Structures are given as C-alpha cells and as structure tokens.
Coordinates of C-alpha atoms (C1' of nucleotides) in Angstrom, one line a residue:
Chain R
X1024 CA 8.0 23.4 3.5
X1025 CA 5.1 21.2 2.4
X1026 CA 5.5 22.9 -0.9
X1027 CA 9.0 21.6 -1.3
X1028 CA 7.7 18.2 -0.3
X1029 CA 4.9 18.3 -2.9
X1030 CA 7.4 19.4 -5.7
X1031 CA 9.6 16.4 -4.7
X1032 CA 6.7 13.9 -4.9
X1033 CA 6.2 14.9 -8.4
X1034 CA 9.7 13.8 -9.2
X1035 CA 8.7 10.4 -7.8
X1036 CA 8.2 8.5 -4.5
X1037 CA 11.6 7.0 -3.7
X1038 CA 13.3 10.2 -4.7
X1039 CA 12.1 11.8 -1.5
X1040 CA 15.0 11.5 0.9
X1041 CA 16.1 13.9 3.6
X1042 CA 19.4 14.6 1.8
X1043 CA 17.6 15.3 -1.5
X1044 CA 15.0 17.5 0.2
X1045 CA 17.6 19.4 2.0
X1046 CA 19.5 20.0 -1.1
X1047 CA 16.4 21.1 -2.9
X1048 CA 15.6 23.6 0.0
X1049 CA 19.1 24.7 0.2
X1050 CA 20.0 23.6 3.7
X1051 CA 21.4 21.1 6.0
X1052 CA 20.0 17.5 6.5
X1053 CA 19.2 18.0 10.1
X1054 CA 17.2 21.2 9.7
X1055 CA 14.1 19.4 8.5
X1056 CA 13.9 17.8 12.0
X1057 CA 13.0 21.1 13.3
X1058 CA 9.7 21.0 11.3
X1059 CA 9.1 17.3 11.4
X1060 CA 10.0 14.5 13.8
X1061 CA 10.3 11.7 11.4
X1062 CA 10.0 10.7 7.8
X1063 CA 6.5 9.2 8.5
X1064 CA 5.4 12.6 9.7
X1065 CA 6.9 14.2 6.7
X1066 CA 4.8 12.0 4.5
X1067 CA 1.8 12.5 6.6
X1068 CA 2.0 16.2 6.1
X1069 CA 2.7 15.8 2.4
X1070 CA -0.4 13.6 2.2
X1071 CA -2.5 16.2 3.9
X1072 CA -1.0 18.9 1.7
X1073 CA -2.2 17.0 -1.2
X1074 CA -5.7 16.4 0.2
X1075 CA -6.0 20.2 0.6
X1076 CA -6.1 20.4 -3.3
X1077 CA -8.6 17.5 -3.4
X1078 CA -10.8 19.1 -1.0
X1079 CA -10.8 22.4 -2.9
X1080 CA -11.9 20.5 -5.9
X1081 CA -14.6 18.5 -4.4
X1082 CA -16.2 20.8 -1.9
X1083 CA -18.5 22.3 -4.2
X1084 CA -20.0 19.3 -5.8
X1085 CA -23.6 19.2 -5.0
X1086 CA -26.5 17.9 -7.1
X1087 CA -29.8 16.7 -6.0
X1088 CA -28.5 13.0 -6.0
X1089 CA -26.0 12.1 -3.2
X1090 CA -24.9 9.1 -5.0
X1091 CA -24.0 11.2 -8.1
X1092 CA -21.9 13.5 -5.8
X1093 CA -20.2 10.6 -4.2
X1094 CA -19.2 9.4 -7.6
X1095 CA -17.7 12.7 -8.6
X1096 CA -15.8 13.0 -5.3
X1097 CA -14.5 9.5 -5.5
X1098 CA -13.4 10.0 -9.1
X1099 CA -11.4 13.1 -8.2
X1100 CA -9.8 11.3 -5.4
X1101 CA -8.8 8.5 -7.6
X1102 CA -7.1 10.7 -10.1
X1103 CA -5.0 12.4 -7.5
X1104 CA -4.1 9.0 -5.8
X1105 CA -3.3 7.2 -9.1
X1106 CA -0.5 9.7 -9.9
X1107 CA 0.7 9.4 -6.3
X1108 CA 0.7 5.7 -5.1
X1109 CA 2.5 6.7 -1.8
X1110 CA -0.6 8.6 -0.7
X1111 CA -2.5 5.4 -0.4
X1112 CA -0.3 4.3 2.6
X1113 CA -0.5 7.7 4.3
X1114 CA -4.0 9.0 3.7
X1115 CA -5.8 9.3 7.1
X1116 CA -3.1 7.2 8.8
X1117 CA -2.7 10.0 11.4
X1118 CA -5.9 11.8 12.4
X1119 CA -4.0 14.5 14.2
X1120 CA -1.6 15.5 11.5
X1121 CA -4.0 15.3 8.7
X1122 CA -6.8 17.7 9.2
X1123 CA -7.7 17.9 5.5
X1124 CA -7.9 14.2 5.1
X1125 CA -10.4 14.2 8.0
X1126 CA -12.4 17.0 6.3
X1127 CA -12.5 15.0 3.1
X1128 CA -13.7 12.0 4.9
X1129 CA -16.3 14.1 6.6
X1130 CA -17.3 15.6 3.2
X1131 CA -17.9 12.0 1.8
X1132 CA -19.9 11.2 5.0
X1133 CA -22.1 14.1 4.6
X1134 CA -23.3 13.0 1.3
X1135 CA -23.7 9.5 2.8
X1136 CA -25.8 11.0 5.5
X1137 CA -28.2 12.5 2.8
X1138 CA -29.2 9.0 2.0
X1139 CA -31.0 8.7 5.5
X1140 CA -29.5 5.5 6.6
X1141 CA -28.7 4.5 10.3
X1142 CA -25.2 5.4 11.7
X1143 CA -23.6 2.0 11.3
X1144 CA -24.5 1.7 7.7
X1145 CA -23.5 5.3 7.0
X1146 CA -20.1 4.6 8.6
X1147 CA -19.6 1.5 6.6
X1148 CA -20.7 3.1 3.3
X1149 CA -18.3 6.0 3.6
X1150 CA -15.5 3.7 4.4
X1151 CA -16.2 1.3 1.7
X1152 CA -16.3 4.0 -0.9
X1153 CA -13.0 5.7 0.5
X1154 CA -11.3 2.4 1.0
X1155 CA -12.1 1.2 -2.6
X1156 CA -10.8 4.4 -4.1
X1157 CA -7.6 4.4 -2.1
X1158 CA -7.0 0.7 -2.6
X1159 CA -7.6 0.6 -6.2
X1160 CA -5.8 3.9 -7.1
X1161 CA -2.7 3.0 -5.1
X1162 CA -2.6 -0.5 -6.7
X1163 CA -3.1 0.7 -10.2
X1164 CA -0.8 3.6 -9.8
X1165 CA 2.1 1.2 -9.3
X1166 CA 4.3 1.0 -12.4
X1167 CA 5.0 -2.4 -13.8
X1168 CA 8.2 -3.7 -12.2
X1169 CA 11.5 -3.9 -14.0
X1170 CA 10.1 -2.4 -17.3
X1171 CA 11.1 1.1 -16.6
X1172 CA 14.7 -0.1 -16.1
X1173 CA 14.7 -1.4 -19.7
X1174 CA 13.6 2.0 -20.8
X1175 CA 12.2 1.2 -24.1
X1176 CA 9.1 -0.9 -23.1
X1177 CA 6.1 1.2 -23.1
X1178 CA 2.8 0.4 -21.3
X1179 CA 1.4 -1.1 -24.5
X1180 CA 4.4 -3.5 -25.0
X1181 CA 4.1 -4.7 -21.5
X1182 CA 0.5 -5.6 -21.8
X1183 CA 1.2 -7.2 -25.1
X1184 CA 3.8 -9.4 -23.6
X1185 CA 1.7 -10.5 -20.6
X1186 CA -1.2 -11.3 -23.0
X1187 CA 1.2 -13.3 -25.2
X1188 CA 2.3 -15.2 -22.1
X1189 CA -1.2 -15.9 -21.0
X1190 CA -2.2 -17.0 -24.5
X1191 CA 0.5 -19.9 -24.0
X1192 CA -1.8 -21.3 -21.1
X1193 CA -4.2 -24.1 -21.6
X1194 CA -7.6 -22.6 -22.2
X1195 CA -9.3 -25.5 -20.3
X1196 CA -7.3 -24.7 -17.2
X1197 CA -7.5 -21.0 -17.6
X1198 CA -11.0 -20.2 -19.0
X1199 CA -11.3 -16.8 -17.3
X1200 CA -7.9 -15.4 -18.5
X1201 CA -8.6 -16.5 -22.0
X1202 CA -12.1 -14.8 -21.9
X1203 CA -10.7 -11.5 -20.8
X1204 CA -7.5 -11.6 -22.8
X1205 CA -8.6 -9.1 -25.6
X1206 CA -10.2 -6.6 -23.3
X1207 CA -7.4 -6.6 -20.9
X1208 CA -4.8 -5.7 -23.6
X1209 CA -6.5 -2.5 -24.4
X1210 CA -8.1 -1.7 -21.1
X1211 CA -8.0 1.7 -19.4
X1212 CA -7.4 2.0 -15.7
X1213 CA -9.8 4.7 -15.1
X1214 CA -12.6 2.8 -16.8
X1215 CA -11.8 -0.2 -14.8
X1216 CA -11.9 1.9 -11.6
X1217 CA -15.3 3.6 -12.5
X1218 CA -16.8 0.2 -13.2
X1219 CA -16.0 -1.1 -9.7
X1220 CA -17.1 2.1 -8.2
X1221 CA -20.5 1.9 -9.9
X1222 CA -20.8 -1.7 -8.5
X1223 CA -20.5 -0.1 -5.0
X1224 CA -22.7 2.7 -5.6
X1225 CA -25.6 0.7 -7.1
X1226 CA -25.2 -1.5 -4.0
X1227 CA -25.4 1.5 -1.9
X1228 CA -28.3 3.0 -3.6
X1229 CA -30.3 -0.1 -3.3
X1230 CA -29.4 -0.3 0.4
X1231 CA -30.4 3.3 1.0
X1232 CA -33.8 2.7 -0.6
X1233 CA -34.7 -0.1 1.6
X1234 CA -33.1 1.6 4.9
X1235 CA -33.2 5.2 4.0
X1236 CA -35.7 7.7 5.5
X1237 CA -37.4 10.6 3.6
Chain P
X400 CA 13.7 -20.9 1.6
X401 CA 10.3 -19.4 1.2
X402 CA 9.5 -21.1 4.3
X403 CA 12.1 -19.0 6.2
X404 CA 10.6 -15.9 4.7
X405 CA 7.1 -16.8 5.7
X406 CA 8.3 -17.4 9.3
X407 CA 9.9 -13.9 9.3
X408 CA 6.9 -12.2 8.0
X409 CA 5.0 -13.4 11.1
X410 CA 7.6 -11.6 13.2
X411 CA 6.6 -8.5 11.3
X412 CA 7.2 -6.7 8.0
X413 CA 10.1 -4.4 8.7
X414 CA 11.8 -7.2 10.4
X415 CA 12.6 -8.9 7.1
X416 CA 16.1 -7.8 6.2
X417 CA 18.6 -9.7 4.4
X418 CA 20.9 -9.9 7.4
X419 CA 18.1 -11.2 9.6
X420 CA 17.0 -13.7 7.0
X421 CA 20.7 -14.9 6.7
X422 CA 21.0 -15.2 10.4
X423 CA 17.7 -17.2 10.5
X424 CA 18.8 -19.6 7.9
X425 CA 22.3 -19.7 9.3
X426 CA 24.3 -18.5 6.4
X427 CA 25.9 -15.4 4.9
X428 CA 24.2 -12.3 3.7
X429 CA 25.2 -12.9 0.0
X430 CA 23.9 -16.3 -0.3
X431 CA 20.4 -15.2 -0.6
X432 CA 21.1 -13.6 -3.8
X433 CA 21.7 -17.0 -5.3
X434 CA 17.9 -17.7 -5.1
X435 CA 16.6 -14.4 -5.5
X436 CA 18.0 -11.4 -7.4
X437 CA 16.6 -8.6 -5.3
X438 CA 14.4 -7.8 -2.3
X439 CA 11.3 -7.1 -4.5
X440 CA 11.7 -10.6 -5.9
X441 CA 12.0 -12.0 -2.4
X442 CA 8.8 -10.4 -1.3
X443 CA 7.2 -11.4 -4.7
X444 CA 8.0 -15.0 -3.9
X445 CA 6.9 -14.6 -0.2
X446 CA 3.6 -13.2 -1.4
X447 CA 3.1 -16.1 -3.7
X448 CA 4.0 -18.5 -1.1
X449 CA 1.2 -17.1 1.2
X450 CA -1.2 -17.2 -1.8
X451 CA -0.6 -20.9 -2.1
X452 CA -2.4 -21.4 1.3
X453 CA -5.2 -19.1 0.3
X454 CA -5.7 -21.0 -2.9
X455 CA -5.9 -24.3 -1.0
X456 CA -8.4 -22.8 1.3
X457 CA -10.5 -21.4 -1.3
X458 CA -10.4 -23.8 -4.3
X459 CA -13.2 -26.0 -3.1
X460 CA -15.6 -23.5 -2.4
X461 CA -18.7 -24.2 -4.8
X462 CA -22.3 -23.7 -4.0
X463 CA -25.0 -23.0 -6.7
X464 CA -24.7 -19.4 -6.1
X465 CA -21.6 -17.7 -7.8
X466 CA -21.9 -14.5 -5.7
X467 CA -21.9 -16.5 -2.5
X468 CA -18.9 -18.3 -3.6
X469 CA -17.1 -15.1 -4.4
X470 CA -18.1 -13.7 -1.0
X471 CA -16.4 -16.7 0.8
X472 CA -13.3 -16.4 -1.3
X473 CA -13.0 -12.7 -0.7
X474 CA -13.4 -13.1 3.1
X475 CA -10.7 -15.7 3.1
X476 CA -8.3 -13.6 1.1
X477 CA -9.1 -10.6 3.5
X478 CA -8.2 -12.4 6.6
X479 CA -4.8 -13.5 5.3
X480 CA -4.0 -10.0 4.0
X481 CA -5.1 -8.3 7.1
X482 CA -2.6 -10.0 9.0
X483 CA 0.1 -9.4 6.4
X484 CA -0.4 -5.8 5.2
X485 CA 2.8 -6.0 3.2
X486 CA 1.1 -8.5 0.9
X487 CA -1.2 -5.9 -0.5
X488 CA 1.8 -4.2 -2.1
X489 CA 3.1 -7.3 -3.7
X490 CA 0.0 -9.3 -4.6
X491 CA 0.0 -10.0 -8.4
X492 CA 2.7 -7.4 -8.8
X493 CA 4.6 -9.8 -10.9
X494 CA 2.9 -12.2 -13.1
X495 CA 5.9 -14.4 -13.9
X496 CA 7.0 -15.0 -10.3
X497 CA 3.5 -15.4 -8.8
X498 CA 1.8 -18.3 -10.3
X499 CA -0.3 -19.0 -7.3
X500 CA -1.6 -15.3 -7.3
X501 CA -2.6 -15.7 -10.9
X502 CA -4.3 -19.0 -10.2
X503 CA -6.3 -17.2 -7.5
X504 CA -7.2 -14.5 -9.8
X505 CA -8.4 -17.1 -12.3
X506 CA -10.4 -18.7 -9.6
X507 CA -12.2 -15.5 -8.8
X508 CA -12.8 -14.9 -12.5
X509 CA -14.2 -18.4 -13.0
X510 CA -17.0 -17.7 -10.5
X511 CA -17.6 -14.4 -12.1
X512 CA -18.0 -16.2 -15.4
X513 CA -20.7 -18.1 -14.0
X514 CA -22.7 -14.9 -13.9
X515 CA -22.8 -15.1 -17.7
X516 CA -21.8 -11.4 -18.3
X517 CA -19.8 -10.3 -21.3
X518 CA -16.0 -10.3 -21.1
X519 CA -15.4 -6.7 -20.2
X520 CA -17.9 -6.6 -17.4
X521 CA -16.3 -9.9 -16.1
X522 CA -12.9 -8.4 -16.1
X523 CA -14.2 -5.4 -14.4
X524 CA -16.1 -7.4 -11.8
X525 CA -13.2 -9.8 -10.8
X526 CA -10.8 -6.8 -10.6
X527 CA -13.1 -4.9 -8.5
X528 CA -13.7 -7.7 -5.9
X529 CA -9.9 -8.5 -5.8
X530 CA -9.0 -4.8 -5.7
X531 CA -11.5 -4.0 -2.9
X532 CA -10.3 -6.9 -0.7
X533 CA -6.6 -6.2 -1.2
X534 CA -7.1 -2.5 -0.6
X535 CA -9.2 -2.6 2.3
X536 CA -7.3 -5.3 4.0
X537 CA -3.8 -3.8 3.6
X538 CA -5.3 -0.6 4.9
X539 CA -7.0 -1.9 7.9
X540 CA -4.1 -4.2 8.6
X541 CA -1.9 -1.4 9.5
X542 CA -1.3 -0.7 13.1
X543 CA -2.0 2.7 14.6
X544 CA 1.1 4.7 14.4
X545 CA 3.1 5.5 17.4
X546 CA 1.0 3.7 19.7
X547 CA 2.9 0.5 19.8
X548 CA 6.1 2.4 20.9
X549 CA 4.2 3.6 23.9
X550 CA 3.6 0.0 24.5
X551 CA 0.7 0.4 27.0
X552 CA -2.0 1.7 24.7
X553 CA -4.4 -1.0 23.5
X554 CA -6.6 -0.8 20.5
X555 CA -9.5 0.3 22.6
X556 CA -7.8 3.0 24.3
X557 CA -6.5 4.3 20.9
X558 CA -10.1 4.4 19.6
X559 CA -11.3 6.0 22.7
X560 CA -8.7 8.7 22.4
X561 CA -9.6 9.4 18.8
X562 CA -13.3 9.4 19.5
X563 CA -12.6 11.9 22.4
X564 CA -10.8 14.1 20.0
X565 CA -13.6 14.1 17.6
X566 CA -16.1 14.9 20.3
X567 CA -14.3 18.2 20.8
X568 CA -15.1 19.3 17.3
X569 CA -18.1 21.5 16.5
X570 CA -21.1 19.3 15.6
X571 CA -22.4 21.7 13.0
X572 CA -19.3 21.6 11.2
X573 CA -18.7 17.8 11.5
X574 CA -22.1 16.3 11.5
X575 CA -20.9 13.0 9.9
X576 CA -18.1 12.3 12.4
X577 CA -20.6 13.0 15.3
X578 CA -23.2 10.7 13.8
X579 CA -20.7 7.8 13.7
X580 CA -19.0 8.5 16.9
X581 CA -20.5 5.6 19.0
X582 CA -20.4 3.0 16.3
X583 CA -16.8 3.8 15.3
X584 CA -15.7 3.3 19.0
X585 CA -16.7 -0.2 19.0
X586 CA -16.4 -1.2 15.4
X587 CA -15.0 -4.4 14.1
X588 CA -12.8 -4.3 11.1
X589 CA -14.0 -7.4 9.6
X590 CA -17.6 -6.4 9.8
X591 CA -16.8 -3.2 8.3
X592 CA -15.1 -4.9 5.4
X593 CA -18.0 -7.4 4.9
X594 CA -20.5 -4.6 4.7
X595 CA -18.5 -2.9 1.9
X596 CA -18.0 -6.3 0.2
X597 CA -21.8 -6.8 0.2
X598 CA -22.2 -3.5 -1.4
X599 CA -20.2 -4.6 -4.3
X600 CA -21.7 -8.0 -4.5
X601 CA -25.2 -6.6 -4.5
X602 CA -24.2 -4.3 -7.3
X603 CA -22.7 -7.1 -9.0
X604 CA -25.7 -9.4 -8.6
X605 CA -27.9 -6.5 -10.1
X606 CA -25.7 -6.2 -13.2
X607 CA -25.5 -9.9 -13.7
X608 CA -29.4 -10.0 -13.7
X609 CA -29.6 -7.4 -16.3
X610 CA -26.6 -8.5 -18.5
X611 CA -26.2 -12.2 -17.7
X612 CA -27.2 -15.1 -19.9
X613 CA -28.9 -18.4 -18.9
Chain O
dA1430 C1' 26.9 -25.2 -8.3
dC1431 C1' 26.6 -22.8 -4.2
dC1432 C1' 28.3 -20.1 -0.3
dT1433 C1' 31.0 -16.4 2.4
dG1434 C1' 31.6 -11.9 4.3
dA1435 C1' 34.0 -7.5 3.7
dA1436 C1' 33.1 -3.5 1.2
dC1437 C1' 30.2 0.1 -1.0
dA1438 C1' 26.7 3.3 -1.6
dC1439 C1' 23.0 5.1 0.5
dC1440 C1' 19.4 5.5 4.0
dG1441 C1' 16.9 7.9 8.6
dT1442 C1' 18.3 9.9 12.8
dT1443 C1' 21.1 12.1 16.5
dC1444 C1' 23.5 15.7 18.4
dA1445 C1' 27.2 18.9 19.9
dA1446 C1' 28.0 23.2 18.0
dG1447 C1' 27.0 27.2 15.7
dT1448 C1' 23.9 31.9 14.8
Chain H
dA1028 C1' 14.4 30.1 17.8
dC1029 C1' 16.4 27.8 14.1
dC1030 C1' 20.1 25.9 11.3
dT1031 C1' 24.5 22.9 10.3
dG1032 C1' 26.9 18.7 9.1
dA1033 C1' 29.7 15.2 10.9
dA1034 C1' 28.7 10.7 13.0
dC1035 C1' 26.1 6.6 13.9
dA1036 C1' 23.5 2.5 13.0
dC1037 C1' 21.5 0.2 9.5
dC1038 C1' 20.0 -0.9 5.0
dG1039 C1' 20.2 -3.6 -0.1
dT1040 C1' 23.6 -5.1 -3.3
dT1041 C1' 28.1 -6.4 -5.3
dC1042 C1' 32.0 -9.2 -5.8
dA1043 C1' 36.4 -11.5 -5.3
dA1044 C1' 37.4 -15.4 -3.1
dG1045 C1' 36.3 -19.8 -1.3
dT1046 C1' 34.3 -25.0 -1.4

DNA sequence: ACCTGAACACCGTTCAAGT
DNA sequence: ACCTGAACACCGTTCAAGT
C-alpha cells in the first residue's frame, strides 16, 4: 500500500489523488479508506515510508566527530526532501503515525548528545538542524512557477531571465542584488544548502566547546 | 482587494476560497479573475501584501552591528510567518509579483554586505538566514493535527500527551527523547527558533571575521 | 472596462451494498 | 474482514452574457 503511494509520489505531488491511486492499485476509490482515514493520514504514512529509506542510509554514519556525522545525516535528508517537497509539510507532523520520522529525529539527537551539552541546548540544536534541512529543502525543491507549462524554458533560461530582470534595477537602490547577480546565475542548490548548514554547524561546534562536557 | 485577502487569511488558511472571498467582497465568483489570473497569483499577492508590513517594521533597524540587525529582522519575519504558515509556501515564489518580498531580501542582503564577505558567501548567508526563518516558522506555525477538531485539547494537553507517549518508550533505545522530555513539555516555539537563529549567526560572525574586509 | 453566475471538470469523503 | 462505486459537498476555472 505505502509502496503504491511512494510510486505515485515519484510521478509528482499533485498527481496523488484517491482516484488515481485507486486506478493504480486496481480497485475502487473507497477501498483506500479501509487502510487510511483521510488524505492527511495517507501522506503521513507516505512520509514515514520515505523516512524508512533515509533512516537505513544514515543509521550507520559514525565517525569520531559528532558534528561531522550530523553533517552527513543532514545532507542525506536534504537530498531526499529536495526531490519530494511535499515531505516538508508532513515530516514529523504526526508522532503516532510516523515511527520512522521519530527514529530519525532520535538519531540526530543522539549525535547531538555526544556534544555533551545540557538538555535545553541539545533540544534546540537537534531541532535547528532538522528544521533548517526540511525548510530549505522543501523551499528549494519547488519548481519555478509557470515555467513548466511553457515547456521549453529550462532552469538555466529561467535564471538567466530573472538575472536580466534584476540587471534592469537601479544599482544604488539594489546593491545586494547586483553584488550576487553573477554567482546567483550559476549557483547550485545543494552548495547553497551546504553553506547554510555549515553556518549552523560551526555555531553548534562553538557552543558545544563552551558548554560541552568531557 | 489585497486587503480583503489579508482579512480572510486571519480567519485561517483553508478558509480562503474564491467563493468565500467573493461573498466577503460582495460580488460574483468570476469577478476575482479580473484582478488575478489564478489562486496561486492571489496568494502571491497576499504574500507580498503581508511583506509590505514586515518591510515597514524592519527597514529602520540599523545599529553598528550588522549581525544584530539581521537578528532583529529575522525575528520580525519569524513572528509574522508563524501566524501565517501559508506564507512560507509563497514567499518570494514569484519574483515579478512580489516586489516587497524582493525588497525584503535586498534589505537582509544589505546587512550581510556590511560584513565585507565575497559575493558567494554573502549570497549563501542571506539565503541561509531567510531560509531558516521561513522554514522554521511555517513548520512551527502548523497546528497540531486532529486536536483542533476535538476542540477541548489545549496546546499544553497536547504536549503533555505526547510526552506521556514518549515516556513509555525504552530509555535505552531512545536516550535523546528521554533527555529532552522535560524541556520539550514546557518549551516555547519562539525561544526554540531564536536559539537556532543564533547558531547560524555565530557561524556567520565567525566566517565574516575570517573572510571579511575592513 | 468591469462584473455576473451558471456550468464544467475535478477533488476528498461517505455509505449502502456487495463478497 | 475487506471491497465497490454511485452520490454528495465543495473546489478552481471558464465563459457567454450582461452593464
């Protein structure tokens, strides 16, 4: 069942309708309600199904540097969410129906605990890392609007066009936009994410050094 | 027009339907399409309308510490988005229809520029701060599911119940969850956000010191 | 130029009825 | 216990028709 859901997710987010899912399984529309009580619960279970894979990929990460492990885990989560922006809205949304998401959060937390900080800071740190990954990934995962309809416009053309728009703006009024123009045009989403992640992790490392035990 | 939209947003996200909006304005369903070509565009404009207020509140922030200004701006954005989780999905989604969102991004960027880092790092930094705020706010802004239907369950009861659930779990298998149990029960969303934000900002300060000019 | 509202295609959800 | 599919209420969107 969750398998059929995961398959549909690959075909796009909005494509997941009860009728389409029923047709895919080869049954009636109403039969899905025997296994799931609403569409929200369907997506909850789909999210947890995906998180099972992430968990399998990240469970074994273990070096002697907790921050380094957190970095690898975060990147793995980012890569799965950036391809499934819907996951951002449902990840850990329901504690009861998402055991794998909870296990993942626990895994992140365990690495944080190795830093030896007090409970409050550990809670904040784990939440910040997970929150940044989910937030950034589901944001960057969104396709540029309207452009896919046109069909022909590629990602490069889209960026080129926005850059061209920005270029028209007054440099005195928009100094920042003009500064980043060139780097924005050729930027890579994953690199952008990693840079932000490293800001958090350096902040965390610093905090751990001043608060941590051992 | 955008005013009517903003009013409806206060009554909740899913309450914004073309029929409800038309009734609110006192017109026909179709008339809205004269001003807006789709629901996405309606929400784009609603988002930009809200951002106009944020911009007015944050434009004047200017101390001698750029990081401190970034912190104030970020908190202001967080507070508006946490009350309007839908904003997270539409903020800066369309460059053309969201001039205020662009101005806001530029404002953040200008403070980043004061750190004197190269363009790439400046771009990454501004994006990381904005991304963290939007991501965390739209996540924390979501109401706990199903509980509002029951009506009687307050936020405290909801947390108490999840904590009770976690308490049942094996401490050997869930060391992190058990460590944060107490602090989670009484935690404040805004404090949690600020702690994560400060991790990013300390990371940023450190980077600026090693890369920055002046 | 701007508005109307019936009509259309498409949702999630329910439920009496089947096996 | 598990499935079926018509029916219902409700969407966003279109469009001929009005002023």
